[in-house]
């Protein structure tokens, strides 16, 4: 069966799956119908009644090594700036497919599903192909961490592709993220009688300055340096009261070798006893050995099928992806990030993916699946 990658990407864009609005269900149901129609067994992993993820297995009882194609179907909001095209219609202009999620990452999802649908009938019943479609990635990879905590959903997987936008180049690593929230408590009082109160804002400010002054030197040869910012600060309701509450957030991007519990402890020591730090998000860094034979083979496929061969080099990104969730439970398998669209256009106003990259990704996934399952030309 054939499934046109561009039409499928347009269809997926037509579902509003903005993460904060929590309406991933109808999009997942559509994917379920498509994959079920070619013989996949589909399992749903709901996060609540409207949100969740889907796992599809072609031959769930097969015991052989499986390839997993993975991605997320939720998107970020449209942003404050008005769009010049409809964000949910999938318009094509001058070779670009427009719409929220066209780059991040319904284009990649469409390409991997179209390739799986076309090749499903050719995969031997002794072998399984696994598809993971996650919800709630943009709010902190909740969908992928939820799916991967069930061992049934990752059983037998021996290699994985996360179809995030990379302009169809192979990426093999990214930093982790540790997001913290700091809270200071105090006692409110009239602004003219501050000695009656206990100022939470000052406690939080002192903690923020101590944290900012911490010099944490940690560098990875491929991913670069660890980074840390204080990103929000909230305190005080009115000018003439002592604030009794203050909160702030910290966004840290970690590199391999750093331990999040040790990092949290050192920040708590710097913040002192008057401020409590809690973890909002903890995504570990992700890395795949560039010398892995499957990575090398996949890179050969990229060069063979590209009009402009891209010499393979070790490439990583700063942002985190669902690869981190897969890596936590599959510590030794090769996982790559490879998908259509310019990552710099993700989350942008008038987000658009080159149609040619969608086609190219579809063909690449098809060749990678054929190579894995030894399907002849
Ligand atoms: Zn994404």
mmCIF file of C-alpha atoms and ligand atoms in Angstrom:
data_model
loop_
_atom_site.group_PDB
_atom_site.id
_atom_site.type_symbol
_atom_site.label_atom_id
_atom_site.label_comp_id
_atom_site.label_asym_id
_atom_site.label_seq_id
_atom_site.Cartn_x
_atom_site.Cartn_y
_atom_site.Cartn_z
ATOM 1 C CA UNK A 1 0.000 0.000 0.000
ATOM 2 C CA UNK A 2 1.217 3.479 -0.807
ATOM 3 C CA UNK A 3 0.758 6.505 1.379
ATOM 4 C CA UNK A 4 1.723 9.908 0.027
ATOM 5 C CA UNK A 5 4.075 11.554 2.491
ATOM 6 C CA UNK A 6 3.055 15.125 1.625
ATOM 7 C CA UNK A 7 -0.716 14.467 1.892
ATOM 8 C CA UNK A 8 -0.141 12.694 5.201
ATOM 9 C CA UNK A 9 1.923 15.603 6.553
ATOM 10 C CA UNK A 10 -0.896 17.991 5.514
ATOM 11 C CA UNK A 11 -3.465 15.794 7.244
ATOM 12 C CA UNK A 12 -1.403 15.653 10.459
ATOM 13 C CA UNK A 13 -0.968 19.451 10.403
ATOM 14 C CA UNK A 14 -4.779 19.803 10.188
ATOM 15 C CA UNK A 15 -5.075 18.411 13.740
ATOM 16 C CA UNK A 16 -4.455 21.112 16.323
ATOM 17 C CA UNK A 17 -2.149 19.309 18.753
ATOM 18 C CA UNK A 18 -0.752 22.313 20.615
ATOM 19 C CA UNK A 19 0.690 20.697 23.700
ATOM 20 C CA UNK A 20 -0.717 23.142 26.234
ATOM 21 C CA UNK A 21 -4.237 22.650 24.840
ATOM 22 C CA UNK A 22 -4.089 18.879 25.196
ATOM 23 C CA UNK A 23 -5.899 17.604 22.123
ATOM 24 C CA UNK A 24 -3.598 14.908 20.791
ATOM 25 C CA UNK A 25 -6.284 12.184 20.766
ATOM 26 C CA UNK A 26 -7.833 12.650 17.266
ATOM 27 C CA UNK A 27 -4.367 12.842 15.639
ATOM 28 C CA UNK A 28 -3.299 9.622 17.385
ATOM 29 C CA UNK A 29 -6.567 7.945 16.324
ATOM 30 C CA UNK A 30 -5.853 8.854 12.701
ATOM 31 C CA UNK A 31 -2.358 7.331 12.908
ATOM 32 C CA UNK A 32 -3.834 4.280 14.650
ATOM 33 C CA UNK A 33 -6.272 3.752 11.746
ATOM 34 C CA UNK A 34 -3.521 4.050 9.127
ATOM 35 C CA UNK A 35 -1.123 1.658 10.841
ATOM 36 C CA UNK A 36 -3.836 -0.844 11.812
ATOM 37 C CA UNK A 37 -4.946 -1.018 8.163
ATOM 38 C CA UNK A 38 -1.560 -2.485 7.160
ATOM 39 C CA UNK A 39 -1.401 -4.987 10.024
ATOM 40 C CA UNK A 40 0.188 -3.111 12.936
ATOM 41 C CA UNK A 41 -1.116 -3.852 16.425
ATOM 42 C CA UNK A 42 -1.593 -0.509 18.146
ATOM 43 C CA UNK A 43 -1.342 0.169 21.877
ATOM 44 C CA UNK A 44 -2.373 3.487 23.411
ATOM 45 C CA UNK A 45 -0.604 4.915 26.416
ATOM 46 C CA UNK A 46 -2.859 7.723 27.706
ATOM 47 C CA UNK A 47 -1.564 10.518 29.935
ATOM 48 C CA UNK A 48 -5.113 11.760 30.599
ATOM 49 C CA UNK A 49 -8.421 11.573 28.714
ATOM 50 C CA UNK A 50 -7.241 13.839 25.853
ATOM 51 C CA UNK A 51 -3.500 13.335 25.773
ATOM 52 C CA UNK A 52 -1.227 10.401 25.285
ATOM 53 C CA UNK A 53 1.025 8.377 23.030
ATOM 54 C CA UNK A 54 0.792 5.406 20.731
ATOM 55 C CA UNK A 55 2.994 2.362 20.180
ATOM 56 C CA UNK A 56 2.522 0.225 17.072
ATOM 57 C CA UNK A 57 4.131 -3.167 16.486
ATOM 58 C CA UNK A 58 3.968 -4.936 13.151
ATOM 59 C CA UNK A 59 4.542 -8.456 14.494
ATOM 60 C CA UNK A 60 4.334 -8.164 18.293
ATOM 61 C CA UNK A 61 5.181 -11.821 18.899
ATOM 62 C CA UNK A 62 8.318 -11.819 16.770
ATOM 63 C CA UNK A 63 11.471 -12.333 18.795
ATOM 64 C CA UNK A 64 14.023 -10.831 16.408
ATOM 65 C CA UNK A 65 15.787 -7.469 16.713
ATOM 66 C CA UNK A 66 13.543 -4.554 15.860
ATOM 67 C CA UNK A 67 14.038 -1.106 14.451
ATOM 68 C CA UNK A 68 12.048 1.670 16.130
ATOM 69 C CA UNK A 69 10.902 4.866 14.412
ATOM 70 C CA UNK A 70 9.924 7.511 16.929
ATOM 71 C CA UNK A 71 8.648 11.053 17.162
ATOM 72 C CA UNK A 72 6.177 13.364 18.856
ATOM 73 C CA UNK A 73 2.849 14.612 17.497
ATOM 74 C CA UNK A 74 2.311 17.598 19.799
ATOM 75 C CA UNK A 75 3.427 21.104 18.849
ATOM 76 C CA UNK A 76 4.181 24.387 20.577
ATOM 77 C CA UNK A 77 1.592 27.239 20.562
ATOM 78 C CA UNK A 78 1.358 29.617 17.590
ATOM 79 C CA UNK A 79 3.090 32.528 19.341
ATOM 80 C CA UNK A 80 1.975 36.145 19.685
ATOM 81 C CA UNK A 81 2.993 37.225 16.168
ATOM 82 C CA UNK A 82 0.174 36.760 13.568
ATOM 83 C CA UNK A 83 0.747 34.132 10.850
ATOM 84 C CA UNK A 84 0.531 35.060 7.160
ATOM 85 C CA UNK A 85 -0.711 31.528 6.322
ATOM 86 C CA UNK A 86 -3.175 29.270 8.098
ATOM 87 C CA UNK A 87 -1.284 27.231 10.701
ATOM 88 C CA UNK A 88 -3.575 24.202 10.319
ATOM 89 C CA UNK A 89 -4.242 23.890 6.555
ATOM 90 C CA UNK A 90 -0.945 22.559 5.241
ATOM 91 C CA UNK A 91 -0.682 25.068 2.374
ATOM 92 C CA UNK A 92 2.134 24.498 -0.106
ATOM 93 C CA UNK A 93 3.773 27.584 -1.637
ATOM 94 C CA UNK A 94 7.027 27.740 -3.567
ATOM 95 C CA UNK A 95 7.960 24.220 -2.573
ATOM 96 C CA UNK A 96 7.391 24.790 1.139
ATOM 97 C CA UNK A 97 4.758 23.047 3.270
ATOM 98 C CA UNK A 98 3.426 25.529 5.824
ATOM 99 C CA UNK A 99 1.813 24.828 9.168
ATOM 100 C CA UNK A 100 2.428 24.445 12.886
ATOM 101 C CA UNK A 101 4.388 21.224 13.236
ATOM 102 C CA UNK A 102 5.475 21.023 9.582
ATOM 103 C CA UNK A 103 9.094 21.087 10.827
ATOM 104 C CA UNK A 104 8.692 20.055 14.472
ATOM 105 C CA UNK A 105 7.764 17.390 13.717
ATOM 106 C CA UNK A 106 4.722 16.242 11.782
ATOM 107 C CA UNK A 107 6.823 16.185 8.602
ATOM 108 C CA UNK A 108 9.123 13.598 10.180
ATOM 109 C CA UNK A 109 6.175 11.621 11.572
ATOM 110 C CA UNK A 110 4.519 11.575 8.120
ATOM 111 C CA UNK A 111 7.740 10.401 6.446
ATOM 112 C CA UNK A 112 8.322 7.553 8.910
ATOM 113 C CA UNK A 113 4.693 6.379 8.821
ATOM 114 C CA UNK A 114 4.507 6.524 5.013
ATOM 115 C CA UNK A 115 7.719 4.447 4.781
ATOM 116 C CA UNK A 116 6.426 1.927 7.353
ATOM 117 C CA UNK A 117 3.077 1.585 5.548
ATOM 118 C CA UNK A 118 4.740 0.954 2.201
ATOM 119 C CA UNK A 119 7.169 -1.661 3.501
ATOM 120 C CA UNK A 120 4.984 -3.412 6.122
ATOM 121 C CA UNK A 121 3.815 -6.136 3.682
ATOM 122 C CA UNK A 122 7.436 -6.960 2.809
ATOM 123 C CA UNK A 123 8.670 -7.491 6.378
ATOM 124 C CA UNK A 124 8.889 -11.155 7.382
ATOM 125 C CA UNK A 125 6.427 -12.296 10.115
ATOM 126 C CA UNK A 126 9.497 -13.333 12.139
ATOM 127 C CA UNK A 127 10.538 -9.697 12.418
ATOM 128 C CA UNK A 128 8.951 -6.729 14.162
ATOM 129 C CA UNK A 129 8.957 -3.016 13.268
ATOM 130 C CA UNK A 130 8.084 -0.628 16.091
ATOM 131 C CA UNK A 131 6.579 2.860 15.783
ATOM 132 C CA UNK A 132 6.400 5.249 18.740
ATOM 133 C CA UNK A 133 4.275 8.432 18.444
ATOM 134 C CA UNK A 134 4.499 10.473 21.613
ATOM 135 C CA UNK A 135 2.329 13.242 22.982
ATOM 136 C CA UNK A 136 3.470 15.926 25.397
ATOM 137 C CA UNK A 137 7.080 16.271 24.190
ATOM 138 C CA UNK A 138 7.032 20.040 24.097
ATOM 139 C CA UNK A 139 6.107 20.211 27.764
ATOM 140 C CA UNK A 140 9.097 18.087 28.811
ATOM 141 C CA UNK A 141 9.022 14.678 27.042
ATOM 142 C CA UNK A 142 6.227 13.416 29.314
ATOM 143 C CA UNK A 143 4.865 11.137 26.560
ATOM 144 C CA UNK A 144 8.146 9.391 25.768
ATOM 145 C CA UNK A 145 9.110 8.929 29.428
ATOM 146 C CA UNK A 146 5.624 7.487 30.026
ATOM 147 C CA UNK A 147 5.870 5.044 27.085
ATOM 148 C CA UNK A 148 9.413 3.916 27.822
ATOM 149 C CA UNK A 149 8.707 3.115 31.464
ATOM 150 C CA UNK A 150 6.647 0.149 30.197
ATOM 151 C CA UNK A 151 9.261 -2.496 29.239
ATOM 152 C CA UNK A 152 6.766 -4.068 26.799
ATOM 153 C CA UNK A 153 7.002 -0.988 24.577
ATOM 154 C CA UNK A 154 10.788 -1.101 24.161
ATOM 155 C CA UNK A 155 11.279 -4.873 24.190
ATOM 156 C CA UNK A 156 13.374 -6.153 21.275
ATOM 157 C CA UNK A 157 14.338 -2.694 19.975
ATOM 158 C CA UNK A 158 17.951 -2.773 18.783
ATOM 159 C CA UNK A 159 18.187 0.569 16.942
ATOM 160 C CA UNK A 160 16.058 3.708 16.802
ATOM 161 C CA UNK A 161 15.528 6.807 14.709
ATOM 162 C CA UNK A 162 13.995 9.903 16.270
ATOM 163 C CA UNK A 163 12.555 11.843 13.316
ATOM 164 C CA UNK A 164 13.125 15.358 14.708
ATOM 165 C CA UNK A 165 14.141 17.998 12.124
ATOM 166 C CA UNK A 166 17.840 17.857 11.228
ATOM 167 C CA UNK A 167 17.639 18.830 7.507
ATOM 168 C CA UNK A 168 18.031 15.077 6.945
ATOM 169 C CA UNK A 169 21.441 14.820 8.567
ATOM 170 C CA UNK A 170 22.411 12.327 11.262
ATOM 171 C CA UNK A 171 22.762 13.680 14.789
ATOM 172 C CA UNK A 172 24.086 11.447 17.531
ATOM 173 C CA UNK A 173 23.942 13.494 20.698
ATOM 174 C CA UNK A 174 22.373 16.303 22.637
ATOM 175 C CA UNK A 175 22.650 17.913 26.033
ATOM 176 C CA UNK A 176 20.364 17.027 28.906
ATOM 177 C CA UNK A 177 18.204 19.499 30.817
ATOM 178 C CA UNK A 178 17.670 20.038 34.529
ATOM 179 C CA UNK A 179 14.983 22.613 35.341
ATOM 180 C CA UNK A 180 14.561 23.738 38.925
ATOM 181 C CA UNK A 181 12.113 25.925 40.787
ATOM 182 C CA UNK A 182 13.210 27.836 43.881
ATOM 183 C CA UNK A 183 10.733 28.993 46.528
ATOM 184 C CA UNK A 184 11.287 31.299 49.478
ATOM 185 C CA UNK A 185 8.612 31.843 52.111
ATOM 186 C CA UNK A 186 8.219 34.818 54.442
ATOM 187 C CA UNK A 187 5.590 36.764 56.351
ATOM 188 C CA UNK A 188 3.595 39.644 54.940
ATOM 189 C CA UNK A 189 3.176 42.942 56.757
ATOM 190 C CA UNK A 190 2.284 46.567 56.021
ATOM 191 C CA UNK A 191 4.984 48.350 54.016
ATOM 192 C CA UNK A 192 5.339 50.970 56.713
ATOM 193 C CA UNK A 193 6.059 48.319 59.366
ATOM 194 C CA UNK A 194 8.571 45.962 57.733
ATOM 195 C CA UNK A 195 9.862 44.776 61.128
ATOM 196 C CA UNK A 196 6.503 42.949 61.511
ATOM 197 C CA UNK A 197 7.171 40.887 58.355
ATOM 198 C CA UNK A 198 9.745 38.556 56.845
ATOM 199 C CA UNK A 199 10.747 39.461 53.300
ATOM 200 C CA UNK A 200 10.725 36.372 50.982
ATOM 201 C CA UNK A 201 11.930 38.390 47.990
ATOM 202 C CA UNK A 202 15.268 39.241 49.616
ATOM 203 C CA UNK A 203 15.886 35.592 50.537
ATOM 204 C CA UNK A 204 15.207 34.562 46.922
ATOM 205 C CA UNK A 205 17.385 37.358 45.500
ATOM 206 C CA UNK A 206 20.315 36.275 47.698
ATOM 207 C CA UNK A 207 19.859 32.669 46.572
ATOM 208 C CA UNK A 208 19.673 33.696 42.900
ATOM 209 C CA UNK A 209 22.899 35.709 43.183
ATOM 210 C CA UNK A 210 24.718 32.810 44.883
ATOM 211 C CA UNK A 211 23.523 30.393 42.205
ATOM 212 C CA UNK A 212 24.473 32.799 39.421
ATOM 213 C CA UNK A 213 27.974 33.145 40.891
ATOM 214 C CA UNK A 214 28.578 29.384 40.952
ATOM 215 C CA UNK A 215 31.275 28.565 38.430
ATOM 216 C CA UNK A 216 30.492 25.057 37.196
ATOM 217 C CA UNK A 217 33.030 24.076 34.587
ATOM 218 C CA UNK A 218 31.995 21.011 32.624
ATOM 219 C CA UNK A 219 32.599 20.509 28.955
ATOM 220 C CA UNK A 220 31.996 17.762 26.438
ATOM 221 C CA UNK A 221 34.217 17.632 23.323
ATOM 222 C CA UNK A 222 31.183 17.300 21.029
ATOM 223 C CA UNK A 223 28.365 19.052 22.889
ATOM 224 C CA UNK A 224 30.208 22.017 24.325
ATOM 225 C CA UNK A 225 29.909 23.476 27.806
ATOM 226 C CA UNK A 226 27.357 23.031 30.565
ATOM 227 C CA UNK A 227 25.110 26.096 30.838
ATOM 228 C CA UNK A 228 22.956 27.601 33.572
ATOM 229 C CA UNK A 229 20.545 30.545 33.590
ATOM 230 C CA UNK A 230 18.072 32.004 36.056
ATOM 231 C CA UNK A 231 15.086 32.372 33.752
ATOM 232 C CA UNK A 232 12.099 33.703 35.757
ATOM 233 C CA UNK A 233 11.577 35.510 39.055
ATOM 234 C CA UNK A 234 8.225 36.290 40.692
ATOM 235 C CA UNK A 235 7.531 38.008 43.964
ATOM 236 C CA UNK A 236 5.415 40.710 45.503
ATOM 237 C CA UNK A 237 1.783 41.598 44.842
ATOM 238 C CA UNK A 238 1.636 45.288 45.727
ATOM 239 C CA UNK A 239 4.008 48.127 46.483
ATOM 240 C CA UNK A 240 3.088 48.572 50.134
ATOM 241 C CA UNK A 241 3.357 45.041 51.541
ATOM 242 C CA UNK A 242 6.276 42.858 52.592
ATOM 243 C CA UNK A 243 6.263 39.940 50.086
ATOM 244 C CA UNK A 244 5.681 36.598 51.788
ATOM 245 C CA UNK A 245 6.478 34.458 48.757
ATOM 246 C CA UNK A 246 9.101 34.455 45.992
ATOM 247 C CA UNK A 247 9.772 31.930 43.269
ATOM 248 C CA UNK A 248 12.347 31.636 40.503
ATOM 249 C CA UNK A 249 13.304 29.066 37.889
ATOM 250 C CA UNK A 250 16.664 27.818 36.641
ATOM 251 C CA UNK A 251 17.330 26.195 33.267
ATOM 252 C CA UNK A 252 20.509 24.109 33.129
ATOM 253 C CA UNK A 253 21.774 22.178 30.108
ATOM 254 C CA UNK A 254 23.918 19.246 31.156
ATOM 255 C CA UNK A 255 26.614 17.272 29.362
ATOM 256 C CA UNK A 256 27.613 13.587 29.728
ATOM 257 C CA UNK A 257 29.348 12.884 33.029
ATOM 258 C CA UNK A 258 27.252 15.314 35.081
ATOM 259 C CA UNK A 259 24.920 13.800 37.644
ATOM 260 C CA UNK A 260 21.653 15.660 38.153
ATOM 261 C CA UNK A 261 21.324 14.697 41.847
ATOM 262 C CA UNK A 262 24.826 16.042 42.595
ATOM 263 C CA UNK A 263 24.072 19.206 40.643
ATOM 264 C CA UNK A 264 20.831 19.745 42.565
ATOM 265 C CA UNK A 265 22.670 19.256 45.861
ATOM 266 C CA UNK A 266 25.370 21.786 44.997
ATOM 267 C CA UNK A 267 22.780 24.373 43.942
ATOM 268 C CA UNK A 268 20.785 23.780 47.116
ATOM 269 C CA UNK A 269 23.957 24.378 49.147
ATOM 270 C CA UNK A 270 24.564 27.643 47.269
ATOM 271 C CA UNK A 271 20.918 28.723 47.693
ATOM 272 C CA UNK A 272 21.056 28.102 51.449
ATOM 273 C CA UNK A 273 18.421 26.903 53.903
ATOM 274 C CA UNK A 274 15.983 29.766 53.316
ATOM 275 C CA UNK A 275 15.132 28.661 49.787
ATOM 276 C CA UNK A 276 13.792 25.285 48.730
ATOM 277 C CA UNK A 277 14.701 23.923 45.287
ATOM 278 C CA UNK A 278 12.517 21.390 43.495
ATOM 279 C CA UNK A 279 13.090 19.600 40.183
ATOM 280 C CA UNK A 280 10.623 20.446 37.391
ATOM 281 C CA UNK A 281 12.325 18.506 34.601
ATOM 282 C CA UNK A 282 15.231 16.112 34.472
ATOM 283 C CA UNK A 283 16.200 14.887 30.990
ATOM 284 C CA UNK A 284 19.614 13.214 30.765
ATOM 285 C CA UNK A 285 22.080 13.945 27.928
ATOM 286 C CA UNK A 286 21.924 11.593 24.953
ATOM 287 C CA UNK A 287 24.845 10.095 23.045
ATOM 288 C CA UNK A 288 25.392 7.321 20.490
ATOM 289 C CA UNK A 289 28.799 5.904 19.576
ATOM 290 C CA UNK A 290 29.599 7.342 16.121
ATOM 291 C CA UNK A 291 31.575 4.181 15.320
ATOM 292 C CA UNK A 292 28.541 1.932 15.754
ATOM 293 C CA UNK A 293 28.218 -0.226 12.584
ATOM 294 C CA UNK A 294 24.523 0.626 12.058
ATOM 295 C CA UNK A 295 25.235 4.352 12.318
ATOM 296 C CA UNK A 296 27.978 3.902 9.712
ATOM 297 C CA UNK A 297 25.647 1.902 7.450
ATOM 298 C CA UNK A 298 22.900 4.495 7.790
ATOM 299 C CA UNK A 299 25.338 7.230 6.968
ATOM 300 C CA UNK A 300 26.333 5.294 3.822
ATOM 301 C CA UNK A 301 22.650 5.158 2.819
ATOM 302 C CA UNK A 302 22.404 8.923 3.228
ATOM 303 C CA UNK A 303 25.375 9.492 0.979
ATOM 304 C CA UNK A 304 24.287 6.929 -1.591
ATOM 305 C CA UNK A 305 20.795 8.359 -1.995
ATOM 306 C CA UNK A 306 21.567 12.007 -1.850
ATOM 307 C CA UNK A 307 22.175 14.118 -4.910
ATOM 308 C CA UNK A 308 24.479 16.179 -2.780
ATOM 309 C CA UNK A 309 26.305 13.651 -0.572
ATOM 310 C CA UNK A 310 26.805 15.034 2.907
ATOM 311 C CA UNK A 311 30.074 13.813 4.409
ATOM 312 C CA UNK A 312 29.344 12.171 7.733
ATOM 313 C CA UNK A 313 30.600 14.028 10.751
ATOM 314 C CA UNK A 314 29.809 13.865 14.415
ATOM 315 C CA UNK A 315 27.003 16.319 15.007
ATOM 316 C CA UNK A 316 25.037 17.162 18.125
ATOM 317 C CA UNK A 317 22.386 19.711 19.104
ATOM 318 C CA UNK A 318 21.793 21.870 22.160
ATOM 319 C CA UNK A 319 18.075 21.126 22.678
ATOM 320 C CA UNK A 320 16.763 17.854 24.090
ATOM 321 C CA UNK A 321 14.562 15.266 22.357
ATOM 322 C CA UNK A 322 12.692 12.022 23.050
ATOM 323 C CA UNK A 323 15.984 10.205 22.317
ATOM 324 C CA UNK A 324 16.843 10.871 25.983
ATOM 325 C CA UNK A 325 13.855 8.786 27.119
ATOM 326 C CA UNK A 326 14.765 5.904 24.820
ATOM 327 C CA UNK A 327 18.415 6.106 25.892
ATOM 328 C CA UNK A 328 17.495 5.745 29.593
ATOM 329 C CA UNK A 329 15.965 2.307 29.055
ATOM 330 C CA UNK A 330 18.039 1.239 26.039
ATOM 331 C CA UNK A 331 21.536 2.232 27.178
ATOM 332 C CA UNK A 332 23.567 0.378 24.551
ATOM 333 C CA UNK A 333 21.631 0.501 21.266
ATOM 334 C CA UNK A 334 22.423 3.011 18.498
ATOM 335 C CA UNK A 335 19.888 5.856 18.381
ATOM 336 C CA UNK A 336 20.089 8.628 15.800
ATOM 337 C CA UNK A 337 18.133 11.819 15.227
ATOM 338 C CA UNK A 338 17.317 12.238 11.541
ATOM 339 C CA UNK A 339 14.419 14.063 9.962
ATOM 340 C CA UNK A 340 13.177 16.653 7.476
ATOM 341 C CA UNK A 341 13.106 20.398 8.061
ATOM 342 C CA UNK A 342 15.483 23.046 9.324
ATOM 343 C CA UNK A 343 15.664 22.833 13.124
ATOM 344 C CA UNK A 344 16.110 26.621 13.155
ATOM 345 C CA UNK A 345 12.539 26.930 11.800
ATOM 346 C CA UNK A 346 11.005 24.815 14.592
ATOM 347 C CA UNK A 347 8.542 26.776 16.777
ATOM 348 C CA UNK A 348 8.668 29.776 14.380
ATOM 349 C CA UNK A 349 5.840 31.917 13.007
ATOM 350 C CA UNK A 350 4.916 30.682 9.488
ATOM 351 C CA UNK A 351 6.758 27.404 10.213
ATOM 352 C CA UNK A 352 7.478 25.641 6.908
ATOM 353 C CA UNK A 353 9.292 22.521 5.709
ATOM 354 C CA UNK A 354 10.719 22.061 2.195
ATOM 355 C CA UNK A 355 8.564 19.479 0.375
ATOM 356 C CA UNK A 356 11.721 18.054 -1.188
ATOM 357 C CA UNK A 357 13.096 17.252 2.294
ATOM 358 C CA UNK A 358 9.867 15.424 3.173
ATOM 359 C CA UNK A 359 10.261 13.242 0.092
ATOM 360 C CA UNK A 360 13.965 12.763 0.830
ATOM 361 C CA UNK A 361 13.237 11.725 4.446
ATOM 362 C CA UNK A 362 10.573 9.270 3.265
ATOM 363 C CA UNK A 363 13.074 7.713 0.853
ATOM 364 C CA UNK A 364 15.826 7.602 3.478
ATOM 365 C CA UNK A 365 13.601 5.873 6.047
ATOM 366 C CA UNK A 366 12.477 3.446 3.350
ATOM 367 C CA UNK A 367 16.078 2.557 2.507
ATOM 368 C CA UNK A 368 17.044 2.265 6.185
ATOM 369 C CA UNK A 369 14.071 -0.077 6.835
ATOM 370 C CA UNK A 370 14.935 -2.145 3.735
ATOM 371 C CA UNK A 371 18.532 -2.430 4.916
ATOM 372 C CA UNK A 372 17.521 -3.460 8.475
ATOM 373 C CA UNK A 373 14.980 -6.074 7.355
ATOM 374 C CA UNK A 374 17.041 -7.254 4.367
ATOM 375 C CA UNK A 375 14.312 -6.411 1.874
ATOM 376 C CA UNK A 376 15.608 -6.639 -1.700
ATOM 377 C CA UNK A 377 15.360 -3.773 -4.148
HETATM 378 ZN ZN1 LIG B 1 10.345 18.329 18.369
#
